[in-house]
Amino acid sequence: MAAMTAPAAAPSAEPLLSTKGVTRWFGGLCAVDHVDFTLPAGEIRALIGPNGAGKSTFVGLLAGRILPTEGRVTFAGEDVTRLPAHARMARGMAYTFQITSIFANLALFDNVALAVQRRLAPGQSLATEVEAALARVGLDDRLDQPAGDLSYGHQRLLEIAMGLAQNPRLLILDEPTQGLSDGEIEGFKVLVREVAKDATVLLIEHNMDVVMSLADRITVLDMGAVLAEGTPAEIHADPAVQRAYLGG
């Protein structure tokens, strides 16, 4: 009698983040077109697509920086469609911008302290939490340096530290490796894998080596709609993705 194969573990009944029919018009332009999207807890998901595909608008809809024309956004079982960004952050979202959003005149310590203060529990040390967040991105030796004096790549790392300092359930990283050296990119990959042990990661990234080596699954947007979704191997082999984005 053939040995029985153990059944695969059942997926979580409820995704951490999902959208249903999310659409955004800007005048006569449909930037995001009826997107259905599901992100399970614990996954590293990459969102890719050609320039103008609607990635930044879609992520803005997820994070609450932009409100949809129609459709619904659900986070941790709650309809957050009309909640502003700060209310979504309070529920466990953290979003690092494509363009850095640090406070250039403040020291690195103070930048991260502003993020830590949003979730600091009684009895926790602000200094300890700040230094731990900066240590995760390799900037703990620059506590007193003004953020504006950092290189662009290090400013991106500071912004990631500010996101991590919030202990998010979902960390959204928008072009995080832009401006990083090859060595820093390798360190970033290690960091994301570590973060993913405790949080879900949504990565918007043009560096396909980073995408293919990190992502559990990839969602491809084109002209505001989902073109394809699958594992890195499936996306790499998809003829429609090759034509639209990968240059195949």
Coordinates of N, CA and C in Angstrom, one line a residue:
M1 N 0.9 -1.2 0.0 CA 0.0 0.0 0.0 C 0.9 1.2 0.0
A2 N 0.6 2.2 -0.9 CA 1.4 3.4 -1.0 C 1.3 4.2 0.2
A3 N 2.4 4.9 0.6 CA 2.4 5.7 1.7 C 1.5 7.0 1.4
M4 N 0.8 7.4 2.5 CA -0.1 8.5 2.3 C 0.8 9.8 2.4
T5 N 0.5 10.8 1.6 CA 1.2 12.1 1.7 C 0.4 13.0 2.6
A6 N 1.1 13.6 3.6 CA 0.5 14.5 4.5 C -0.1 15.7 3.8
P7 N -1.3 16.1 4.1 CA -1.9 17.2 3.5 C -1.2 18.5 3.8
A8 N -1.2 19.4 2.8 CA -0.6 20.7 3.0 C -1.3 21.5 4.1
A9 N -0.6 22.3 4.8 CA -1.2 23.1 5.8 C -2.2 24.1 5.2
A10 N -3.4 24.2 5.8 CA -4.4 25.1 5.3 C -4.0 26.5 5.4
P11 N -4.2 27.3 4.3 CA -3.9 28.7 4.4 C -4.8 29.4 5.4
S12 N -4.3 30.6 5.9 CA -5.1 31.4 6.9 C -6.4 31.7 6.2
A13 N -7.5 31.6 7.0 CA -8.8 31.8 6.5 C -9.0 33.3 6.1
E14 N -8.3 34.2 6.7 CA -8.5 35.6 6.4 C -7.2 36.3 6.1
P15 N -7.0 36.9 4.9 CA -5.8 37.5 4.6 C -5.5 38.7 5.5
L16 N -4.3 39.1 5.6 CA -4.0 40.3 6.4 C -4.5 41.6 5.7
L17 N -4.3 41.6 4.3 CA -4.6 42.8 3.5 C -5.3 42.3 2.3
S18 N -6.4 42.9 1.9 CA -7.0 42.6 0.6 C -7.7 43.8 0.0
T19 N -7.9 43.8 -1.3 CA -8.7 44.8 -1.9 C -9.8 44.1 -2.8
K20 N -10.9 44.8 -3.0 CA -11.9 44.3 -3.9 C -12.4 45.4 -4.8
G21 N -12.1 45.2 -6.1 CA -12.5 46.2 -7.1 C -12.0 47.6 -6.9
V22 N -10.8 47.7 -6.3 CA -10.3 49.1 -6.0 C -9.9 49.8 -7.3
T23 N -10.4 51.0 -7.4 CA -10.3 51.8 -8.6 C -10.0 53.2 -8.2
R24 N -9.2 53.9 -9.0 CA -8.9 55.3 -8.8 C -8.8 56.0 -10.1
W25 N -9.7 57.0 -10.3 CA -9.6 57.9 -11.4 C -9.0 59.2 -11.0
F26 N -8.2 59.8 -11.9 CA -7.7 61.1 -11.8 C -8.2 61.9 -13.1
G27 N -9.4 62.6 -12.9 CA -10.0 63.2 -14.1 C -10.4 62.1 -15.1
G28 N -9.9 62.1 -16.3 CA -10.2 61.1 -17.3 C -9.3 59.9 -17.3
L29 N -8.3 59.8 -16.4 CA -7.3 58.8 -16.3 C -7.6 57.8 -15.3
C30 N -7.7 56.5 -15.6 CA -7.9 55.4 -14.7 C -6.6 54.9 -14.3
A31 N -6.1 55.3 -13.1 CA -4.7 54.9 -12.7 C -4.7 53.5 -12.1
V32 N -5.8 53.1 -11.4 CA -5.9 51.8 -10.9 C -7.3 51.3 -11.2
D33 N -7.4 50.1 -11.9 CA -8.6 49.7 -12.5 C -9.2 48.4 -11.9
H34 N -10.1 48.5 -11.0 CA -10.8 47.3 -10.4 C -9.8 46.2 -10.0
V35 N -8.9 46.5 -9.1 CA -7.9 45.6 -8.7 C -8.4 44.8 -7.5
D36 N -8.4 43.4 -7.6 CA -8.6 42.5 -6.5 C -7.2 42.0 -6.1
F37 N -6.9 42.1 -4.8 CA -5.6 41.8 -4.3 C -5.7 41.1 -3.0
T38 N -4.9 40.1 -2.7 CA -5.0 39.4 -1.4 C -3.5 39.1 -1.0
L39 N -3.2 39.5 0.2 CA -1.9 39.3 0.8 C -2.0 38.6 2.1
P40 N -1.6 37.3 2.2 CA -1.7 36.5 3.4 C -0.6 37.0 4.4
A41 N -0.9 36.9 5.7 CA 0.0 37.2 6.7 C 1.3 36.3 6.6
G42 N 2.4 37.0 6.8 CA 3.7 36.3 6.8 C 4.4 36.1 5.5
E43 N 3.8 36.7 4.5 CA 4.4 36.6 3.1 C 5.3 37.8 2.8
I44 N 6.3 37.5 1.9 CA 7.0 38.6 1.3 C 6.4 38.7 -0.1
R45 N 5.7 39.8 -0.4 CA 5.1 39.9 -1.7 C 5.8 41.1 -2.5
A46 N 6.1 40.9 -3.7 CA 6.6 42.0 -4.5 C 5.6 42.5 -5.5
L47 N 5.5 43.8 -5.7 CA 4.6 44.4 -6.6 C 5.5 45.1 -7.7
I48 N 5.4 44.6 -9.0 CA 6.2 45.1 -10.0 C 5.4 45.5 -11.2
G49 N 6.0 46.2 -12.2 CA 5.3 46.6 -13.4 C 6.1 47.7 -14.0
P50 N 5.8 48.0 -15.3 CA 6.5 49.1 -16.0 C 6.1 50.4 -15.4
N51 N 6.9 51.4 -15.7 CA 6.6 52.8 -15.3 C 5.2 53.2 -15.8
G52 N 4.5 53.8 -14.9 CA 3.1 54.2 -15.3 C 2.1 53.1 -15.1
A53 N 2.5 52.0 -14.5 CA 1.5 50.9 -14.4 C 0.5 51.1 -13.3
G54 N 0.7 52.1 -12.4 CA -0.2 52.3 -11.3 C 0.2 51.8 -10.0
K55 N 1.5 51.4 -9.9 CA 2.0 50.8 -8.6 C 1.9 51.8 -7.5
S56 N 2.5 53.0 -7.7 CA 2.5 54.0 -6.6 C 1.1 54.4 -6.2
T57 N 0.2 54.6 -7.1 CA -1.2 54.9 -6.8 C -1.8 53.8 -6.0
F58 N -1.6 52.6 -6.4 CA -2.2 51.4 -5.7 C -1.7 51.3 -4.3
V59 N -0.4 51.5 -4.1 CA 0.1 51.5 -2.8 C -0.4 52.6 -1.9
G60 N -0.6 53.8 -2.6 CA -1.2 54.9 -1.8 C -2.6 54.6 -1.4
L61 N -3.3 53.8 -2.2 CA -4.7 53.4 -1.8 C -4.6 52.4 -0.6
L62 N -3.6 51.5 -0.6 CA -3.5 50.6 0.5 C -3.1 51.3 1.8
A63 N -2.2 52.3 1.7 CA -1.7 53.0 2.9 C -2.6 54.1 3.4
G64 N -3.6 54.5 2.6 CA -4.5 55.6 3.0 C -4.1 56.9 2.6
R65 N -3.0 57.1 1.8 CA -2.6 58.4 1.3 C -3.5 58.9 0.2
I66 N -4.2 57.9 -0.5 CA -5.1 58.3 -1.5 C -6.4 57.5 -1.2
L67 N -7.6 58.0 -1.4 CA -8.8 57.3 -1.3 C -9.3 56.8 -2.6
P68 N -9.9 55.6 -2.7 CA -10.3 55.1 -4.0 C -11.6 55.8 -4.5
T69 N -11.7 55.8 -5.8 CA -13.0 56.2 -6.4 C -14.1 55.2 -6.1
E70 N -13.7 53.9 -6.2 CA -14.6 52.9 -5.8 C -13.8 51.7 -5.3
G71 N -14.5 50.7 -4.7 CA -13.9 49.5 -4.2 C -13.6 49.6 -2.7
R72 N -13.0 48.5 -2.2 CA -12.9 48.3 -0.8 C -11.5 47.8 -0.4
V73 N -10.9 48.3 0.7 CA -9.6 47.9 1.2 C -9.9 47.3 2.6
T74 N -9.4 46.1 2.9 CA -9.6 45.5 4.2 C -8.2 45.1 4.8
F75 N -8.0 45.5 6.0 CA -6.8 45.2 6.7 C -7.1 44.5 8.1
A76 N -6.5 43.4 8.3 CA -6.7 42.6 9.5 C -8.2 42.5 9.9
G77 N -9.0 42.2 8.8 CA -10.4 41.9 9.0 C -11.3 43.2 9.1
E78 N -10.7 44.3 9.0 CA -11.5 45.6 9.2 C -11.5 46.3 7.9
D79 N -12.6 46.9 7.5 CA -12.8 47.7 6.3 C -12.1 49.1 6.6
V80 N -11.0 49.4 6.0 CA -10.2 50.6 6.2 C -10.3 51.5 5.0
T81 N -11.2 51.3 4.1 CA -11.3 52.0 2.9 C -11.2 53.5 3.0
R82 N -11.9 54.0 4.0 CA -12.0 55.5 4.2 C -11.2 56.0 5.4
L83 N -10.3 55.1 5.9 CA -9.5 55.6 7.0 C -8.3 56.3 6.5
P84 N -7.8 57.4 7.1 CA -6.6 58.1 6.7 C -5.4 57.3 7.0
A85 N -4.2 57.7 6.5 CA -3.0 57.0 6.7 C -2.6 56.8 8.1
H86 N -2.8 57.9 9.0 CA -2.3 57.7 10.4 C -3.2 56.7 11.1
A87 N -4.5 56.6 10.7 CA -5.3 55.6 11.4 C -4.9 54.2 11.0
R88 N -4.5 54.0 9.8 CA -4.0 52.7 9.3 C -2.7 52.3 10.0
M89 N -1.8 53.4 10.2 CA -0.6 53.1 10.9 C -0.8 52.7 12.3
A90 N -1.8 53.2 13.0 CA -2.2 52.8 14.3 C -2.7 51.4 14.4
R91 N -3.1 50.9 13.3 CA -3.6 49.5 13.2 C -2.5 48.5 12.8
G92 N -1.3 49.0 12.5 CA -0.2 48.1 12.2 C 0.4 48.2 10.8
M93 N 0.1 49.2 10.0 CA 0.8 49.4 8.7 C 1.9 50.4 8.9
A94 N 3.0 50.1 8.2 CA 4.1 51.1 8.1 C 4.5 51.2 6.6
Y95 N 4.7 52.4 6.1 CA 4.9 52.6 4.7 C 6.1 53.5 4.5
T96 N 7.2 53.1 3.9 CA 8.3 53.9 3.5 C 8.1 54.4 2.1
F97 N 8.4 55.7 1.9 CA 8.1 56.3 0.7 C 9.1 56.1 -0.4
Q98 N 8.7 56.2 -1.7 CA 9.6 56.1 -2.8 C 10.7 57.3 -2.7
I99 N 10.2 58.4 -2.3 CA 11.1 59.6 -2.0 C 11.2 59.7 -0.5
T100 N 12.4 59.8 0.0 CA 12.6 59.8 1.4 C 11.7 60.9 2.2
S101 N 11.2 60.5 3.3 CA 10.4 61.4 4.1 C 10.9 61.6 5.5
I102 N 12.2 61.7 5.6 CA 12.9 62.0 6.9 C 12.8 63.5 7.2
F103 N 13.2 63.8 8.5 CA 13.3 65.1 8.9 C 14.8 65.5 8.9
A104 N 15.2 66.2 7.8 CA 16.6 66.4 7.5 C 17.4 67.1 8.6
N105 N 16.7 68.0 9.3 CA 17.4 68.8 10.3 C 17.5 68.1 11.7
L106 N 16.8 67.0 11.9 CA 16.9 66.3 13.1 C 17.9 65.2 13.0
A107 N 18.5 64.8 14.2 CA 19.4 63.7 14.3 C 18.7 62.4 14.0
L108 N 19.5 61.4 13.6 CA 18.9 60.1 13.3 C 18.1 59.6 14.5
F109 N 18.6 59.8 15.7 CA 17.9 59.3 16.9 C 16.6 60.0 17.0
D110 N 16.5 61.2 16.8 CA 15.2 61.9 16.9 C 14.2 61.5 15.8
N111 N 14.7 61.3 14.6 CA 13.8 60.8 13.5 C 13.1 59.5 14.0
V112 N 13.9 58.5 14.5 CA 13.4 57.2 14.8 C 12.5 57.4 16.1
A113 N 12.9 58.3 17.0 CA 12.2 58.4 18.3 C 10.7 58.9 18.0
L114 N 10.5 59.7 16.9 CA 9.2 60.1 16.6 C 8.3 58.9 16.2
A115 N 8.9 57.9 15.5 CA 8.2 56.7 15.1 C 8.0 55.8 16.3
V116 N 9.0 55.7 17.2 CA 8.8 54.8 18.3 C 7.7 55.3 19.3
Q117 N 7.7 56.6 19.5 CA 6.7 57.2 20.4 C 5.3 56.9 20.1
R118 N 5.0 56.5 18.8 CA 3.6 56.2 18.5 C 3.1 54.9 19.1
R119 N 4.1 54.0 19.5 CA 3.6 52.7 20.0 C 4.3 52.3 21.3
L120 N 5.1 53.2 21.9 CA 5.9 52.9 23.1 C 4.9 52.5 24.2
A121 N 5.2 51.4 24.8 CA 4.3 50.9 25.9 C 5.0 51.3 27.3
P122 N 4.2 51.4 28.3 CA 4.7 51.8 29.6 C 5.8 50.8 30.0
G123 N 6.9 51.4 30.5 CA 8.0 50.6 31.0 C 9.1 50.3 29.9
Q124 N 8.8 50.6 28.6 CA 9.7 50.5 27.6 C 10.7 51.7 27.5
S125 N 11.9 51.5 27.2 CA 12.9 52.6 27.1 C 12.9 53.1 25.7
L126 N 12.7 54.4 25.6 CA 12.7 55.0 24.3 C 14.1 54.9 23.6
A127 N 15.1 55.2 24.4 CA 16.5 55.1 23.8 C 16.8 53.7 23.4
T128 N 16.4 52.7 24.2 CA 16.7 51.3 23.8 C 16.0 50.9 22.5
E129 N 14.7 51.3 22.4 CA 14.0 51.0 21.2 C 14.5 51.7 20.0
V130 N 14.9 52.9 20.1 CA 15.5 53.7 19.0 C 16.8 53.0 18.5
E131 N 17.7 52.8 19.4 CA 19.0 52.2 19.1 C 18.8 50.8 18.5
A132 N 17.8 50.0 18.9 CA 17.6 48.7 18.3 C 17.2 48.8 16.9
A133 N 16.3 49.8 16.6 CA 15.8 50.0 15.2 C 16.9 50.4 14.3
L134 N 17.8 51.3 14.8 CA 18.9 51.8 14.0 C 19.9 50.7 13.8
A135 N 20.1 49.9 14.8 CA 21.1 48.8 14.7 C 20.6 47.8 13.6
R136 N 19.3 47.6 13.4 CA 18.9 46.6 12.4 C 19.2 47.0 11.0
V137 N 19.4 48.3 10.8 CA 19.8 48.8 9.4 C 21.2 49.3 9.4
G138 N 22.0 49.0 10.5 CA 23.4 49.4 10.5 C 23.8 50.8 10.6
L139 N 22.9 51.6 11.3 CA 23.1 53.0 11.5 C 23.2 53.4 12.9
D140 N 23.4 52.4 13.8 CA 23.4 52.7 15.2 C 24.7 53.5 15.7
D141 N 25.7 53.6 14.8 CA 26.9 54.4 15.1 C 26.7 55.9 14.7
R142 N 25.5 56.3 14.3 CA 25.3 57.7 13.8 C 24.2 58.3 14.5
L143 N 24.0 58.0 15.8 CA 22.8 58.5 16.5 C 22.6 60.0 16.4
D144 N 23.7 60.7 16.6 CA 23.6 62.2 16.7 C 23.8 62.9 15.4
Q145 N 24.0 62.2 14.3 CA 24.3 62.8 13.0 C 23.0 63.4 12.4
P146 N 23.0 64.6 11.9 CA 21.8 65.1 11.2 C 21.4 64.2 10.0
A147 N 20.1 63.9 9.9 CA 19.7 63.0 8.9 C 20.0 63.5 7.5
G148 N 19.9 64.9 7.3 CA 20.2 65.5 6.0 C 21.6 65.3 5.6
D149 N 22.5 64.9 6.5 CA 23.9 64.7 6.1 C 24.2 63.3 5.6
L150 N 23.2 62.5 5.7 CA 23.4 61.1 5.2 C 23.4 61.1 3.6
S151 N 24.0 60.1 3.1 CA 23.9 59.8 1.6 C 22.5 59.4 1.4
Y152 N 22.1 59.5 0.1 CA 20.7 59.1 -0.3 C 20.4 57.7 0.2
G153 N 21.3 56.8 -0.1 CA 21.1 55.4 0.3 C 20.9 55.2 1.8
H154 N 21.7 55.9 2.6 CA 21.6 55.8 4.0 C 20.3 56.5 4.5
Q155 N 19.8 57.5 3.8 CA 18.5 58.1 4.1 C 17.4 57.0 3.9
R156 N 17.5 56.2 2.9 CA 16.5 55.2 2.7 C 16.6 54.2 3.8
L157 N 17.8 53.8 4.3 CA 17.9 52.9 5.4 C 17.3 53.5 6.7
L158 N 17.5 54.8 6.9 CA 16.9 55.5 8.0 C 15.4 55.4 8.0
E159 N 14.9 55.6 6.8 CA 13.4 55.5 6.7 C 12.9 54.1 7.0
I160 N 13.6 53.1 6.6 CA 13.3 51.7 6.9 C 13.3 51.5 8.4
A161 N 14.3 52.1 9.1 CA 14.4 52.0 10.5 C 13.2 52.6 11.2
M162 N 12.8 53.8 10.6 CA 11.6 54.4 11.2 C 10.3 53.6 11.0
G163 N 10.3 52.8 9.9 CA 9.2 51.9 9.7 C 9.2 50.7 10.7
L164 N 10.4 50.2 10.8 CA 10.6 49.0 11.7 C 10.3 49.4 13.2
A165 N 10.6 50.6 13.5 CA 10.5 51.1 14.9 C 9.0 51.0 15.4
Q166 N 8.1 51.0 14.4 CA 6.7 50.9 14.8 C 6.2 49.5 15.0
N167 N 7.1 48.5 14.9 CA 6.7 47.1 15.1 C 5.5 46.8 14.2
P168 N 5.5 47.0 12.9 CA 4.3 46.9 12.1 C 3.9 45.4 11.9
R169 N 2.6 45.2 11.6 CA 2.1 43.9 11.1 C 2.4 43.9 9.6
L170 N 2.4 45.0 9.0 CA 2.6 45.1 7.5 C 3.6 46.2 7.3
L171 N 4.7 45.9 6.6 CA 5.7 46.9 6.2 C 5.7 47.0 4.7
I172 N 5.4 48.2 4.2 CA 5.3 48.4 2.8 C 6.6 49.2 2.4
L173 N 7.4 48.7 1.5 CA 8.7 49.3 1.2 C 8.6 49.7 -0.3
D174 N 8.7 51.0 -0.6 CA 8.5 51.5 -1.9 C 9.9 51.9 -2.5
E175 N 10.4 51.1 -3.4 CA 11.8 51.3 -4.0 C 12.8 51.4 -2.9
P176 N 12.9 50.5 -2.0 CA 13.9 50.6 -0.9 C 15.3 50.5 -1.3
T177 N 15.7 49.8 -2.4 CA 17.1 49.7 -2.7 C 17.6 50.8 -3.6
Q178 N 16.8 51.7 -3.9 CA 17.2 52.8 -4.8 C 18.3 53.6 -4.0
G179 N 19.5 53.8 -4.6 CA 20.6 54.5 -4.0 C 21.5 53.7 -3.2
L180 N 21.2 52.4 -3.0 CA 22.0 51.6 -2.1 C 23.1 50.9 -3.0
S181 N 24.3 50.8 -2.4 CA 25.4 50.1 -3.0 C 25.1 48.6 -3.1
D182 N 25.9 47.8 -3.9 CA 25.7 46.4 -4.0 C 25.8 45.7 -2.6
G183 N 26.7 46.1 -1.8 CA 26.9 45.6 -0.5 C 25.7 45.9 0.4
E184 N 25.2 47.1 0.3 CA 24.0 47.5 1.1 C 22.8 46.7 0.7
I185 N 22.7 46.4 -0.6 CA 21.6 45.7 -1.1 C 21.6 44.3 -0.5
E186 N 22.8 43.7 -0.5 CA 22.8 42.3 0.1 C 22.4 42.4 1.6
G187 N 22.8 43.4 2.3 CA 22.4 43.6 3.7 C 20.9 43.8 3.8
F188 N 20.4 44.5 2.9 CA 18.9 44.8 2.9 C 18.2 43.5 2.7
K189 N 18.6 42.6 1.8 CA 18.0 41.3 1.7 C 17.9 40.5 3.0
V190 N 19.1 40.5 3.7 CA 19.1 39.8 5.0 C 18.1 40.4 5.9
L191 N 18.0 41.7 5.9 CA 17.1 42.5 6.8 C 15.7 42.1 6.5
V192 N 15.3 42.1 5.3 CA 13.9 41.8 4.9 C 13.5 40.4 5.3
R193 N 14.4 39.4 5.1 CA 14.1 38.0 5.5 C 14.0 38.0 7.0
E194 N 14.7 38.8 7.8 CA 14.6 38.8 9.2 C 13.3 39.4 9.6
V195 N 12.9 40.5 9.0 CA 11.7 41.2 9.3 C 10.5 40.3 9.0
A196 N 10.6 39.5 8.0 CA 9.5 38.7 7.5 C 9.2 37.5 8.6
K197 N 10.0 37.3 9.5 CA 9.7 36.3 10.6 C 8.6 36.8 11.5
D198 N 8.5 38.2 11.5 CA 7.5 38.8 12.5 C 6.4 39.6 11.8
A199 N 6.6 39.9 10.5 CA 5.7 40.9 9.8 C 5.6 40.4 8.4
T200 N 4.5 40.9 7.8 CA 4.3 40.8 6.4 C 4.9 41.9 5.6
V201 N 5.5 41.6 4.5 CA 6.3 42.6 3.7 C 5.7 42.7 2.3
L202 N 5.4 44.0 1.9 CA 5.0 44.3 0.5 C 6.1 45.2 -0.1
L203 N 6.7 44.7 -1.1 CA 7.9 45.3 -1.7 C 7.6 45.8 -3.1
I204 N 7.8 47.1 -3.3 CA 7.6 47.7 -4.6 C 9.0 48.0 -5.1
E205 N 9.5 47.3 -6.1 CA 10.9 47.3 -6.5 C 11.1 47.1 -7.9
H206 N 12.1 47.8 -8.5 CA 12.5 47.7 -9.9 C 13.7 46.7 -10.1
N207 N 14.5 46.5 -9.0 CA 15.6 45.6 -9.1 C 15.1 44.2 -9.1
M208 N 15.2 43.6 -10.3 CA 14.6 42.3 -10.4 C 15.4 41.2 -9.7
D209 N 16.7 41.4 -9.5 CA 17.5 40.4 -8.7 C 16.9 40.4 -7.3
V210 N 16.6 41.6 -6.8 CA 16.1 41.7 -5.4 C 14.7 41.0 -5.3
V211 N 13.9 41.3 -6.3 CA 12.5 40.8 -6.3 C 12.6 39.2 -6.4
M212 N 13.3 38.7 -7.3 CA 13.4 37.3 -7.6 C 14.0 36.5 -6.4
S213 N 14.9 37.1 -5.7 CA 15.5 36.4 -4.6 C 14.8 36.6 -3.3
L214 N 13.9 37.6 -3.1 CA 13.2 37.8 -1.9 C 11.7 37.3 -1.9
A215 N 11.0 37.5 -3.0 CA 9.6 37.4 -2.9 C 9.1 36.0 -2.9
D216 N 8.1 35.7 -2.0 CA 7.4 34.4 -2.1 C 6.5 34.4 -3.3
R217 N 5.8 35.5 -3.5 CA 4.9 35.7 -4.7 C 5.1 37.1 -5.2
I218 N 4.7 37.2 -6.5 CA 4.9 38.5 -7.2 C 3.5 38.9 -7.9
T219 N 3.1 40.1 -7.7 CA 2.0 40.6 -8.4 C 2.5 41.7 -9.4
V220 N 2.0 41.5 -10.7 CA 2.4 42.4 -11.8 C 1.3 43.3 -12.2
L221 N 1.5 44.6 -12.1 CA 0.5 45.5 -12.6 C 0.9 46.1 -13.9
D222 N -0.1 46.3 -14.8 CA 0.1 46.9 -16.1 C -1.1 47.7 -16.4
M223 N -0.9 49.0 -16.8 CA -2.1 49.9 -17.1 C -3.1 49.8 -16.0
G224 N -2.7 49.8 -14.8 CA -3.6 49.9 -13.7 C -4.3 48.7 -13.3
A225 N -4.1 47.6 -13.9 CA -4.8 46.3 -13.7 C -3.7 45.2 -13.4
V226 N -4.2 44.1 -12.7 CA -3.3 43.0 -12.5 C -3.1 42.2 -13.8
L227 N -1.9 42.1 -14.2 CA -1.5 41.4 -15.4 C -1.3 39.9 -15.1
A228 N -0.6 39.7 -14.0 CA -0.2 38.3 -13.6 C 0.1 38.3 -12.1
E229 N 0.0 37.0 -11.6 CA 0.4 36.8 -10.2 C 0.9 35.4 -10.0
G230 N 2.0 35.2 -9.3 CA 2.5 33.9 -9.1 C 3.9 33.9 -8.4
T231 N 4.5 32.7 -8.4 CA 5.8 32.6 -7.8 C 6.8 33.3 -8.7
P232 N 8.0 33.6 -8.2 CA 9.1 34.2 -9.1 C 9.3 33.4 -10.3
A233 N 9.3 32.0 -10.2 CA 9.5 31.2 -11.4 C 8.4 31.3 -12.4
E234 N 7.2 31.4 -11.9 CA 6.0 31.5 -12.8 C 6.0 32.9 -13.5
I235 N 6.3 33.9 -12.7 CA 6.3 35.2 -13.3 C 7.4 35.4 -14.4
H236 N 8.6 34.8 -14.1 CA 9.7 34.9 -15.0 C 9.4 34.2 -16.3
A237 N 8.5 33.2 -16.2 CA 8.2 32.4 -17.4 C 6.9 32.8 -18.1
D238 N 6.2 33.8 -17.6 CA 4.9 34.2 -18.1 C 5.1 35.1 -19.4
P239 N 4.6 34.7 -20.5 CA 4.8 35.4 -21.8 C 4.3 36.8 -21.7
A240 N 3.1 37.0 -21.1 CA 2.5 38.4 -21.0 C 3.4 39.3 -20.2
V241 N 4.0 38.8 -19.1 CA 4.9 39.6 -18.3 C 6.2 39.9 -19.1
Q242 N 6.7 38.9 -19.8 CA 7.9 39.1 -20.6 C 7.6 40.3 -21.6
R243 N 6.5 40.3 -22.3 CA 6.2 41.3 -23.2 C 6.0 42.7 -22.6
A244 N 5.3 42.7 -21.5 CA 5.0 44.0 -20.9 C 6.1 44.6 -20.0
Y245 N 7.0 43.7 -19.4 CA 7.9 44.3 -18.4 C 9.3 43.7 -18.5
L246 N 9.5 42.5 -18.7 CA 10.8 41.9 -18.5 C 11.6 41.9 -19.8
G247 N 11.0 42.4 -20.9 CA 11.8 42.5 -22.1 C 12.0 41.3 -22.9
G248 N 11.2 40.2 -22.6 CA 11.4 39.0 -23.3 C 10.7 39.0 -24.7

